[in-house]
């Protein structure tokens, strides 16, 4: 091969046409705000991950929306770590998130941490105490829950609700100073225990947590709750459009309440639908469980829906961006077919990958009438989608490997590949005819053929036709490789749906990984480096795995060729 896959990606890659833009109600809101000059024509967004796990494809949707919308209107996007739960957060996750956002192709304007704002948040909490809008409460977490009431019943006021400002200031200072044990007291907003919105029933603003924080160390033993940190962080960064997923819709009144009480920059929260994918779980907590229990090899296992997993599997950032653009954003939660994501992966890989021949489950073929010791170089096209990708030479000789699946001693109807007495075309070259088989017990271990020297260019001078073209690798020139094939990690469309008393892990697919250790590759693949992507003819798209070493290559199947999504689309159109 003359060009490496890397070059193809950066230089010669045919640029993907900008994906069609489906309607996106957030864009409409921004357009409206620009029209009325709400934020002086400014658009500022942020992507706010909690560093408690690796990013997954659901986060990619949020990233594409935040960065994409800001870019569209000449705005800016911050990356902000929402690090208010010290017990679950780690530097490893911060590092992986930074790498993943960059890999997706985005660069932030400011990099911030909610923990950067702990002093400011604390000051604002004191301010709310002084304004009689917050109080220290001694109820336990369980009691707070009981007092909160339910959707049908109003809550009950805490007996500590009417403490004096002085007492609250004193207790809050002592909470901060570390005088009280974890869980013994909280600071709560004084709003309305009868509000129909449970989030407004005196929500907790601060809790006591004697925990080491990955950035602030042991400086704090009280930590703000999400609701008291998020909106205020938005406001500090002068975020105009704070977009988040629908489960926060009920929190918006509280988001606005804090901003109004403090009189700070009026960021606005807009909620969109969370991405759900069939056969996939998008929850860091559950993905962490799979890692901890060793159900997968790690966060970057190619079966994982994490960005590091799908990167390792061979998905391209462009394919993910195209997918996210196509799904848009809406106000109702639904589920997207995994086949649709795979469709975008194929579409992108088809344009950018070099073709190669590889045999996953080899069967020896001896061409009896081909001269011993002779080697010919057959010319093969590197990428029919990209004339600039050129051609390469593939060695052909007397002994080849073909796919076991491409031979049947006793072919069923509609099987047109090789079988005794049948002639097929070898990809890029000759016609061969099967004349004999060698068996070990019941198993065919070798096939004997003759070839027709007149068919070197893949056609017969007498115009006789063959019904199948199969791929092959010259045995003498083949390089050995390990190939890992993947199926969906879960067997059910909605893996979170489990019978009573069972865990979601009951839905794991026991066949999600198949390792083939005897694959045979054409010699041009010898130089493949981890991350290089190819189309193995007739088999699918493959990517050299991180475990690859020179002389011991490992490939992941990114996705097979068959495009079920195109079929679904066609079926739906026909309806
Ligand atoms: P998880 O349940 O997987 O931990 P999360 O919402 O707690 O998800 P965060 O790190 O808090 O994860 O999320 C950062 C941003 O990404 C948030 O704005 C969140 O709404 C968004 N996000 C998370 N999951 C999805 C998803 N499946 N689809 C779209 N956006 C998502
Ligand atoms: Mg979260």
Coordinates of C-alpha atoms and ligand atoms in Angstrom, one line a residue:
X1 CA 0.0 0.0 0.0
X2 CA 1.4 3.4 -0.9
X3 CA -0.5 5.6 1.4
X4 CA -1.1 4.9 5.1
X5 CA -4.6 5.2 6.4
X6 CA -3.6 8.2 8.5
X7 CA -2.7 10.2 5.4
X8 CA -6.0 9.4 3.8
X9 CA -7.8 10.7 6.8
X10 CA -6.0 14.0 7.1
X11 CA -5.0 14.9 3.5
X12 CA -6.8 12.9 0.8
X13 CA -10.0 12.2 2.6
X14 CA -12.9 13.2 0.4
X15 CA -14.7 15.7 2.6
X16 CA -18.1 14.6 3.8
X17 CA -20.9 16.7 2.5
X18 CA -22.4 18.7 5.4
X19 CA -25.2 16.6 6.8
X20 CA -28.7 17.7 6.2
X21 CA -29.9 19.8 9.1
X22 CA -33.0 18.4 10.7
X23 CA -35.0 20.9 12.6
X24 CA -33.8 21.6 16.1
X25 CA -36.0 23.6 18.5
X26 CA -33.0 24.9 20.4
X27 CA -31.8 26.6 17.2
X28 CA -35.2 28.2 16.9
X29 CA -35.0 29.5 20.5
X30 CA -31.5 31.0 19.8
X31 CA -32.7 32.6 16.6
X32 CA -35.6 34.1 18.4
X33 CA -33.3 35.4 21.2
X34 CA -31.0 36.9 18.6
X35 CA -34.0 38.6 17.0
X36 CA -35.0 40.3 20.2
X37 CA -31.4 41.0 21.1
X38 CA -31.9 39.1 24.4
X39 CA -28.2 38.7 25.2
X40 CA -26.9 41.5 23.0
X41 CA -26.5 39.0 20.2
X42 CA -24.2 36.7 22.2
X43 CA -24.4 32.9 22.2
X44 CA -22.5 31.2 25.0
X45 CA -22.9 27.5 25.7
X46 CA -21.1 25.0 27.9
X47 CA -20.7 21.2 28.1
X48 CA -20.8 20.3 31.8
X49 CA -19.8 16.7 32.4
X50 CA -19.4 15.3 35.9
X51 CA -16.0 13.6 36.0
X52 CA -17.4 10.4 37.5
X53 CA -16.9 8.1 34.4
X54 CA -16.0 8.1 30.7
X55 CA -18.1 9.9 28.2
X56 CA -20.5 7.9 26.1
X57 CA -22.3 8.4 22.8
X58 CA -25.2 10.2 24.6
X59 CA -22.7 12.8 25.7
X60 CA -21.6 13.2 22.1
X61 CA -25.1 14.4 21.3
X62 CA -24.8 17.0 24.1
X63 CA -21.3 18.0 22.9
X64 CA -22.4 18.3 19.3
X65 CA -25.4 20.5 20.3
X66 CA -23.4 22.7 22.6
X67 CA -20.4 23.3 20.4
X68 CA -22.4 23.0 17.1
X69 CA -25.0 25.6 18.0
X70 CA -22.5 28.1 19.4
X71 CA -20.3 27.7 16.3
X72 CA -23.3 28.2 14.0
X73 CA -24.0 31.6 15.6
X74 CA -20.4 32.7 16.1
X75 CA -20.6 32.0 19.8
X76 CA -18.4 30.3 22.4
X77 CA -18.5 27.1 24.3
X78 CA -16.9 26.2 27.6
X79 CA -16.0 22.8 28.9
X80 CA -16.9 22.8 32.6
X81 CA -16.4 19.9 35.0
X82 CA -19.3 19.6 37.3
X83 CA -17.3 18.3 40.2
X84 CA -19.4 18.6 43.3
X85 CA -19.5 14.9 44.3
X86 CA -15.9 14.4 45.5
X87 CA -16.5 10.7 46.4
X88 CA -17.2 9.7 42.8
X89 CA -14.9 11.9 40.9
X90 CA -11.4 11.3 39.7
X91 CA -8.6 12.9 37.7
X92 CA -8.6 9.9 35.4
X93 CA -12.1 10.8 34.3
X94 CA -11.2 14.5 33.8
X95 CA -8.3 13.4 31.5
X96 CA -10.4 11.0 29.5
X97 CA -13.2 13.6 29.0
X98 CA -10.7 16.2 27.8
X99 CA -9.2 13.7 25.3
X100 CA -12.7 12.5 24.1
X101 CA -14.1 16.0 23.5
X102 CA -11.0 16.8 21.4
X103 CA -11.2 13.5 19.6
X104 CA -14.8 14.4 18.6
X105 CA -13.3 17.5 17.0
X106 CA -14.2 20.3 19.3
X107 CA -12.0 22.8 21.2
X108 CA -13.5 24.8 24.1
X109 CA -13.0 28.5 24.8
X110 CA -12.7 28.2 28.6
X111 CA -11.9 25.2 30.7
X112 CA -13.5 25.5 34.1
X113 CA -14.5 23.4 37.1
X114 CA -17.5 24.0 39.4
X115 CA -15.0 23.7 42.1
X116 CA -13.3 26.9 40.8
X117 CA -16.5 28.6 42.1
X118 CA -16.7 27.0 45.6
X119 CA -15.7 30.3 47.3
X120 CA -18.2 32.3 45.3
X121 CA -21.0 29.7 45.9
X122 CA -20.3 29.8 49.6
X123 CA -20.5 33.6 49.6
X124 CA -23.8 33.4 47.8
X125 CA -25.1 30.9 50.3
X126 CA -24.2 33.3 53.2
X127 CA -26.0 36.0 51.3
X128 CA -29.2 33.9 51.0
X129 CA -29.0 33.2 54.8
X130 CA -28.8 36.9 55.4
X131 CA -31.8 37.5 53.2
X132 CA -33.7 34.9 55.1
X133 CA -33.8 32.7 52.1
X134 CA -31.8 29.8 53.5
X135 CA -31.5 28.0 56.8
X136 CA -29.5 25.3 58.5
X137 CA -31.6 22.2 59.0
X138 CA -30.8 19.3 61.4
X139 CA -33.2 16.8 59.9
X140 CA -31.5 13.6 58.7
X141 CA -31.6 12.8 55.0
X142 CA -34.3 10.3 55.7
X143 CA -36.4 12.8 57.6
X144 CA -35.9 15.4 54.9
X145 CA -37.4 12.9 52.5
X146 CA -40.3 12.2 54.8
X147 CA -41.0 15.9 55.3
X148 CA -40.9 16.5 51.6
X149 CA -44.3 15.0 51.0
X150 CA -45.3 13.6 47.5
X151 CA -46.8 14.7 44.3
X152 CA -50.3 14.4 45.9
X153 CA -49.4 15.6 49.4
X154 CA -47.9 18.9 50.4
X155 CA -44.7 18.7 52.4
X156 CA -44.2 19.6 56.1
X157 CA -42.1 22.4 57.3
X158 CA -38.9 21.6 59.0
X159 CA -38.8 22.5 62.8
X160 CA -35.5 24.3 62.1
X161 CA -37.0 26.5 59.3
X162 CA -37.4 29.6 61.5
X163 CA -34.0 29.8 63.0
X164 CA -32.7 33.3 63.3
X165 CA -30.2 34.7 60.7
X166 CA -27.6 34.8 63.4
X167 CA -28.0 31.2 64.4
X168 CA -28.0 30.1 60.8
X169 CA -24.8 32.1 60.1
X170 CA -23.2 30.6 63.1
X171 CA -24.2 27.0 62.3
X172 CA -23.3 27.3 58.6
X173 CA -19.8 28.6 59.6
X174 CA -19.4 25.7 62.0
X175 CA -20.5 23.3 59.3
X176 CA -17.8 24.7 57.1
X177 CA -15.3 24.6 59.9
X178 CA -15.8 20.8 60.2
X179 CA -17.5 20.7 63.6
X180 CA -20.3 18.4 62.6
X181 CA -20.3 14.9 61.2
X182 CA -21.4 13.9 57.7
X183 CA -25.1 14.0 57.2
X184 CA -25.9 15.7 60.5
X185 CA -27.0 19.0 59.0
X186 CA -27.7 20.7 55.7
X187 CA -28.2 24.2 54.4
X188 CA -31.6 24.5 52.7
X189 CA -33.3 27.1 50.6
X190 CA -36.4 28.5 52.2
X191 CA -39.0 28.4 49.4
X192 CA -42.3 26.6 49.7
X193 CA -43.1 23.3 51.3
X194 CA -46.5 23.3 49.6
X195 CA -45.2 23.9 46.1
X196 CA -46.6 21.4 43.5
X197 CA -43.0 21.2 42.3
X198 CA -41.1 19.0 44.7
X199 CA -37.8 20.6 43.8
X200 CA -39.0 23.9 45.4
X201 CA -39.8 22.3 48.7
X202 CA -36.9 23.7 50.6
X203 CA -34.2 22.0 48.5
X204 CA -30.8 21.2 50.1
X205 CA -28.1 23.6 49.0
X206 CA -25.1 22.2 50.9
X207 CA -24.3 19.0 52.6
X208 CA -21.5 18.0 55.0
X209 CA -19.1 15.6 53.4
X210 CA -15.7 15.1 54.9
X211 CA -14.2 13.9 51.6
X212 CA -11.0 14.6 49.7
X213 CA -11.8 16.4 46.5
X214 CA -9.7 15.6 43.4
X215 CA -8.9 19.3 43.0
X216 CA -9.6 21.2 46.2
X217 CA -8.2 18.4 48.5
X218 CA -9.5 18.8 52.0
X219 CA -10.2 22.5 51.8
X220 CA -13.9 21.9 52.0
X221 CA -16.1 19.6 54.1
X222 CA -19.3 21.0 52.8
X223 CA -20.2 20.7 49.2
X224 CA -22.9 22.4 47.1
X225 CA -25.7 20.3 45.6
X226 CA -26.1 20.1 41.8
X227 CA -29.0 22.6 41.9
X228 CA -27.0 25.2 43.8
X229 CA -23.9 24.8 41.7
X230 CA -25.0 24.4 38.2
X231 CA -27.1 27.4 37.5
X232 CA -24.7 29.7 39.4
X233 CA -21.7 28.3 37.5
X234 CA -23.6 29.1 34.3
X235 CA -24.3 32.5 35.5
X236 CA -20.6 33.2 36.5
X237 CA -19.6 32.1 33.0
X238 CA -22.4 34.3 31.5
X239 CA -23.8 31.2 29.7
X240 CA -26.7 32.3 27.5
X241 CA -28.2 29.0 26.6
X242 CA -27.7 26.2 29.2
X243 CA -28.9 23.1 27.4
X244 CA -29.4 19.9 29.3
X245 CA -31.5 16.8 29.2
X246 CA -35.2 16.6 29.9
X247 CA -34.9 15.1 33.4
X248 CA -33.9 18.6 34.5
X249 CA -37.1 20.2 33.3
X250 CA -38.6 20.1 36.8
X251 CA -35.5 21.8 38.1
X252 CA -35.8 24.8 35.9
X253 CA -38.0 26.8 38.4
X254 CA -35.3 26.3 41.0
X255 CA -32.5 27.2 38.6
X256 CA -34.4 30.4 37.9
X257 CA -35.2 31.0 41.6
X258 CA -31.6 31.1 42.7
X259 CA -30.6 33.4 39.8
X260 CA -33.5 35.8 40.7
X261 CA -32.8 35.7 44.5
X262 CA -29.1 36.4 43.9
X263 CA -29.7 38.9 41.1
X264 CA -27.0 37.4 38.9
X265 CA -26.6 36.9 35.2
X266 CA -29.8 35.3 33.8
X267 CA -28.7 32.2 32.0
X268 CA -31.6 30.2 30.6
X269 CA -32.0 26.5 30.8
X270 CA -33.3 24.6 27.8
X271 CA -34.0 20.9 28.0
X272 CA -33.8 18.4 25.2
X273 CA -34.3 14.6 24.8
X274 CA -31.7 12.3 26.1
X275 CA -30.2 9.9 23.5
X276 CA -31.3 6.3 24.0
X277 CA -30.0 3.7 21.6
X278 CA -31.4 0.2 21.1
X279 CA -29.3 -2.6 22.5
X280 CA -27.3 -0.1 24.4
X281 CA -27.1 1.4 27.9
X282 CA -26.1 5.0 28.3
X283 CA -25.5 5.5 32.0
X284 CA -22.1 6.0 33.5
X285 CA -23.2 4.3 36.6
X286 CA -24.1 1.1 34.8
X287 CA -21.1 1.3 32.5
X288 CA -18.9 1.6 35.6
X289 CA -20.5 -1.5 37.0
X290 CA -19.6 -3.4 33.8
X291 CA -16.0 -2.3 34.1
X292 CA -15.8 -3.1 37.9
X293 CA -17.3 -6.5 37.5
X294 CA -15.0 -7.3 34.6
X295 CA -17.9 -7.9 32.2
X296 CA -15.9 -5.9 29.6
X297 CA -12.1 -5.3 29.4
X298 CA -12.4 -1.7 30.5
X299 CA -14.0 1.6 29.7
X300 CA -12.4 1.4 26.2
X301 CA -13.6 -2.1 25.4
X302 CA -14.8 -1.8 21.8
X303 CA -18.2 -3.1 22.8
X304 CA -18.7 -0.2 25.1
X305 CA -20.8 2.8 24.0
X306 CA -18.2 5.1 25.5
X307 CA -16.3 7.4 23.1
X308 CA -13.1 5.6 24.0
X309 CA -14.7 2.3 23.3
X310 CA -16.2 3.2 19.9
X311 CA -12.9 5.0 19.0
X312 CA -11.0 1.8 19.7
X313 CA -13.5 -0.1 17.7
X314 CA -12.8 2.2 14.7
X315 CA -15.7 4.6 14.6
X316 CA -14.7 8.0 13.2
X317 CA -15.5 11.4 14.9
X318 CA -17.0 12.5 11.6
X319 CA -19.5 9.6 11.6
X320 CA -20.6 10.4 15.1
X321 CA -21.0 14.1 14.3
X322 CA -23.0 13.2 11.2
X323 CA -25.2 10.9 13.3
X324 CA -25.8 13.6 16.0
X325 CA -26.6 16.2 13.3
X326 CA -29.2 13.8 11.8
X327 CA -30.9 13.0 15.1
X328 CA -31.2 16.6 16.1
X329 CA -33.0 17.4 19.4
X330 CA -36.5 17.3 20.5
X331 CA -38.8 17.6 23.5
X332 CA -39.8 14.0 23.8
X333 CA -37.6 11.1 24.9
X334 CA -37.5 8.2 22.5
X335 CA -35.1 5.6 21.3
X336 CA -32.9 5.6 18.2
X337 CA -32.1 2.4 16.4
X338 CA -28.5 1.3 16.8
X339 CA -28.6 0.5 13.1
X340 CA -28.9 4.2 12.3
X341 CA -25.6 4.9 14.1
X342 CA -24.0 2.0 12.3
X343 CA -25.3 3.4 9.0
X344 CA -23.4 6.7 9.5
X345 CA -20.3 4.8 10.5
X346 CA -20.4 2.8 7.3
X347 CA -21.2 5.8 5.2
X348 CA -18.1 7.6 6.5
X349 CA -15.8 4.6 6.4
X350 CA -16.8 3.8 2.9
X351 CA -15.5 7.1 1.7
X352 CA -12.2 7.1 3.6
X353 CA -10.9 3.5 4.1
X354 CA -8.5 1.6 1.9
X355 CA -9.7 -1.8 0.8
X356 CA -7.7 -4.9 1.6
X357 CA -8.3 -8.7 1.5
X358 CA -8.3 -10.7 4.6
X359 CA -9.6 -14.2 5.3
X360 CA -11.0 -14.7 8.8
X361 CA -11.5 -18.5 8.8
X362 CA -9.0 -19.8 6.3
X363 CA -9.5 -22.8 4.0
X364 CA -6.5 -23.9 1.8
X365 CA -7.0 -23.9 -1.9
X366 CA -4.4 -25.5 -4.2
X367 CA -4.5 -24.5 -7.9
X368 CA -3.1 -27.6 -9.4
X369 CA -2.4 -26.2 -12.9
X370 CA -0.7 -23.0 -11.6
X371 CA 3.2 -23.3 -11.9
X372 CA 4.9 -24.0 -8.6
X373 CA 7.0 -21.2 -7.3
X374 CA 5.4 -18.6 -9.6
X375 CA 4.1 -15.4 -8.1
X376 CA 2.2 -12.7 -9.9
X377 CA 1.2 -9.3 -8.7
X378 CA -2.4 -8.6 -9.4
X379 CA -3.5 -4.9 -9.3
X380 CA -6.2 -4.0 -6.9
X381 CA -8.0 -0.7 -6.4
X382 CA -7.4 0.9 -3.0
X383 CA -10.8 2.7 -2.8
X384 CA -13.3 2.7 -5.6
X385 CA -14.9 5.8 -3.8
X386 CA -11.7 7.8 -4.1
X387 CA -9.7 7.7 -7.3
X388 CA -6.9 9.5 -5.6
X389 CA -6.3 6.5 -3.3
X390 CA -4.6 4.7 -6.1
X391 CA -3.9 1.0 -6.6
X392 CA -1.8 -1.7 -5.0
X393 CA -0.2 -5.0 -5.9
X394 CA -1.6 -8.2 -4.3
X395 CA 0.5 -11.3 -4.8
X396 CA -1.1 -14.4 -6.3
X397 CA 0.4 -17.9 -6.2
X398 CA -0.4 -21.6 -6.3
X399 CA -1.7 -22.0 -2.8
X400 CA -4.3 -19.6 -1.5
X401 CA -6.6 -19.2 1.5
X402 CA -10.3 -18.5 1.0
X403 CA -13.0 -18.1 3.6
X404 CA -14.4 -21.5 4.8
X405 CA -17.9 -19.9 4.3
X406 CA -17.2 -19.5 0.6
X407 CA -17.0 -23.2 0.0
X408 CA -19.7 -25.9 0.3
X409 CA -19.1 -29.4 -0.7
X410 CA -22.8 -29.9 -1.0
X411 CA -24.2 -26.5 -1.9
X412 CA -27.7 -25.6 -1.0
X413 CA -30.0 -23.8 -3.5
X414 CA -28.9 -20.2 -4.0
X415 CA -25.3 -20.9 -2.9
X416 CA -23.3 -19.7 -5.8
X417 CA -19.8 -19.6 -4.3
X418 CA -17.2 -22.4 -4.7
X419 CA -18.3 -26.0 -4.7
X420 CA -17.2 -29.1 -6.6
X421 CA -17.5 -28.6 -10.4
X422 CA -18.4 -24.9 -9.9
X423 CA -16.4 -22.0 -11.2
X424 CA -16.1 -18.6 -9.4
X425 CA -14.0 -15.5 -9.8
X426 CA -11.2 -14.6 -7.4
X427 CA -11.5 -10.9 -6.5
X428 CA -9.2 -8.9 -8.8
X429 CA -8.2 -11.9 -11.0
X430 CA -8.7 -15.4 -12.3
X431 CA -11.6 -17.8 -12.5
X432 CA -11.0 -21.0 -10.6
X433 CA -13.0 -24.2 -10.8
X434 CA -13.1 -26.7 -7.9
X435 CA -12.0 -30.2 -9.0
X436 CA -11.5 -32.1 -5.7
X437 CA -11.6 -31.9 -2.0
X438 CA -9.3 -33.3 0.8
X439 CA -11.1 -34.3 4.0
X440 CA -10.2 -35.2 7.5
X441 CA -13.1 -37.3 8.7
X442 CA -16.1 -35.2 7.8
X443 CA -14.2 -31.8 7.5
X444 CA -12.9 -30.4 4.2
X445 CA -9.3 -29.3 4.9
X446 CA -8.2 -28.5 1.4
X447 CA -9.8 -27.8 -1.9
X448 CA -8.2 -28.4 -5.2
X449 CA -8.9 -26.2 -8.2
X450 CA -7.8 -25.4 -11.7
X451 CA -7.5 -21.8 -13.0
X452 CA -8.1 -20.4 -16.4
X453 CA -5.1 -18.3 -17.4
X454 CA -7.2 -16.4 -19.9
X455 CA -9.3 -14.8 -17.1
X456 CA -6.5 -12.8 -15.5
X457 CA -8.5 -9.6 -15.7
X458 CA -11.5 -11.1 -14.2
X459 CA -13.4 -11.9 -17.4
X460 CA -13.4 -14.8 -19.7
X461 CA -12.7 -14.2 -23.5
X462 CA -15.7 -16.4 -24.4
X463 CA -17.8 -14.3 -22.1
X464 CA -18.9 -17.1 -19.9
X465 CA -20.2 -15.9 -16.6
X466 CA -19.6 -16.9 -13.0
X467 CA -22.1 -16.1 -10.3
X468 CA -19.8 -15.3 -7.4
X469 CA -16.6 -13.4 -6.7
X470 CA -14.8 -14.4 -3.6
X471 CA -11.8 -12.9 -1.7
X472 CA -8.5 -14.7 -1.1
X473 CA -5.0 -14.3 0.2
X474 CA -1.8 -16.0 -1.1
X475 CA -0.8 -18.5 1.5
X476 CA 2.9 -18.0 1.1
X477 CA 2.6 -14.2 1.5
X478 CA -0.2 -14.0 4.1
X479 CA 0.4 -12.4 7.4
X480 CA -1.3 -13.9 10.5
X481 CA -3.5 -11.8 12.7
X482 CA -6.0 -11.9 15.4
X483 CA -9.4 -10.6 14.6
X484 CA -12.0 -9.7 17.1
X485 CA -15.6 -9.7 16.0
X486 CA -18.4 -8.1 18.0
X487 CA -22.1 -8.4 18.5
X488 CA -24.3 -6.1 20.5
X489 CA -23.3 -6.1 24.2
X490 CA -26.9 -6.7 25.1
X491 CA -29.5 -9.1 23.7
X492 CA -32.5 -6.9 24.3
X493 CA -33.6 -3.7 22.7
X494 CA -34.0 -2.0 26.0
X495 CA -31.4 -3.6 28.3
X496 CA -32.5 -1.6 31.3
X497 CA -35.8 -3.4 31.2
X498 CA -35.3 -6.5 33.4
X499 CA -37.6 -8.9 35.2
X500 CA -38.2 -8.3 38.9
X501 CA -35.3 -9.3 41.1
X502 CA -32.8 -9.3 38.2
X503 CA -30.1 -6.9 37.3
X504 CA -29.5 -5.4 33.9
X505 CA -26.5 -7.6 33.5
X506 CA -28.9 -10.5 32.9
X507 CA -29.4 -8.9 29.4
X508 CA -25.7 -9.2 28.5
X509 CA -25.0 -11.0 25.3
X510 CA -22.7 -14.0 26.0
X511 CA -21.6 -13.9 22.4
X512 CA -20.7 -10.2 22.2
X513 CA -17.0 -11.0 21.5
X514 CA -15.6 -13.7 19.2
X515 CA -11.8 -13.9 18.8
X516 CA -10.4 -15.5 15.7
X517 CA -6.7 -16.1 16.1
X518 CA -5.9 -17.6 12.7
X519 CA -6.9 -14.8 10.3
X520 CA -4.8 -14.4 7.1
X521 CA -4.2 -10.9 5.7
X522 CA -2.7 -9.6 2.5
X523 CA 0.9 -8.5 3.0
X524 CA 0.1 -4.8 2.4
X525 CA -1.5 -4.8 5.9
X526 CA 1.8 -5.6 7.6
X527 CA 2.5 -1.9 8.2
X528 CA -0.9 -1.2 9.9
X529 CA -0.7 0.8 13.1
X530 CA -3.2 1.0 15.9
X531 CA -6.1 3.1 14.8
X532 CA -5.7 2.5 11.1
X533 CA -8.9 1.6 9.4
X534 CA -9.7 -0.6 6.4
X535 CA -12.5 -2.2 4.6
X536 CA -11.7 -5.9 4.4
X537 CA -13.4 -6.8 1.2
X538 CA -16.8 -8.5 1.6
X539 CA -16.4 -8.6 5.4
X540 CA -16.8 -5.1 6.8
X541 CA -14.8 -2.3 8.2
X542 CA -11.9 -3.1 10.5
X543 CA -9.5 -1.1 12.7
X544 CA -6.1 -2.1 14.0
X545 CA -6.4 -2.5 17.8
X546 CA -4.3 -0.9 20.4
X547 CA -3.0 -4.3 21.3
X548 CA -1.4 -4.6 17.8
X549 CA 2.4 -5.0 17.7
X550 CA 4.6 -5.3 14.6
X551 CA 4.3 -8.9 13.5
X552 CA 1.3 -9.5 15.8
X553 CA -1.5 -7.5 14.5
X554 CA -4.9 -7.4 16.1
X555 CA -8.0 -6.1 14.3
X556 CA -11.4 -5.1 15.5
X557 CA -14.4 -5.4 13.3
X558 CA -15.9 -1.9 13.5
X559 CA -19.1 -2.9 11.7
X560 CA -20.0 -5.5 9.0
X561 CA -20.9 -4.3 5.5
X562 CA -24.5 -5.2 5.5
X563 CA -26.5 -2.1 6.1
X564 CA -29.7 -2.9 8.0
X565 CA -30.4 0.8 8.5
X566 CA -30.6 1.4 4.7
X567 CA -33.1 -1.4 4.6
X568 CA -35.2 0.0 7.5
X569 CA -35.3 3.4 5.7
X570 CA -36.3 1.8 2.5
X571 CA -39.0 -0.2 4.3
X572 CA -40.3 2.9 6.0
X573 CA -40.4 4.8 2.8
X574 CA -42.4 2.0 1.1
X575 CA -45.0 2.2 3.9
Ligands
LIG1 P1 -25.0 9.5 33.1 O1 -26.4 9.1 33.7 O2 -24.6 8.7 32.0 O3 -24.0 9.6 34.2 P2 -25.3 12.3 33.3 O4 -26.4 13.1 32.7 O5 -25.3 12.1 34.8 O6 -25.3 10.9 32.5 P3 -23.2 14.2 33.0 O7 -21.8 14.1 33.1 O8 -23.9 14.9 34.2 O9 -23.9 12.8 32.8 O10 -23.7 14.9 31.7 C1 -23.1 16.0 31.0 C2 -24.0 16.5 30.0 O11 -24.3 15.5 29.0 C3 -25.3 16.9 30.7 O12 -25.8 18.1 30.1 C4 -26.3 15.8 30.3 O13 -27.6 16.2 30.2 C5 -25.7 15.3 28.9 N1 -26.1 13.9 28.7 C6 -25.8 12.9 29.5 N2 -26.3 11.7 28.9 C7 -26.9 12.1 27.8 C8 -27.6 11.4 26.8 N3 -27.8 10.1 26.9 N4 -28.1 12.1 25.7 C9 -27.9 13.4 25.6 N5 -27.2 14.1 26.5 C10 -26.7 13.5 27.6
LIG2 MG1 -24.8 13.3 36.4

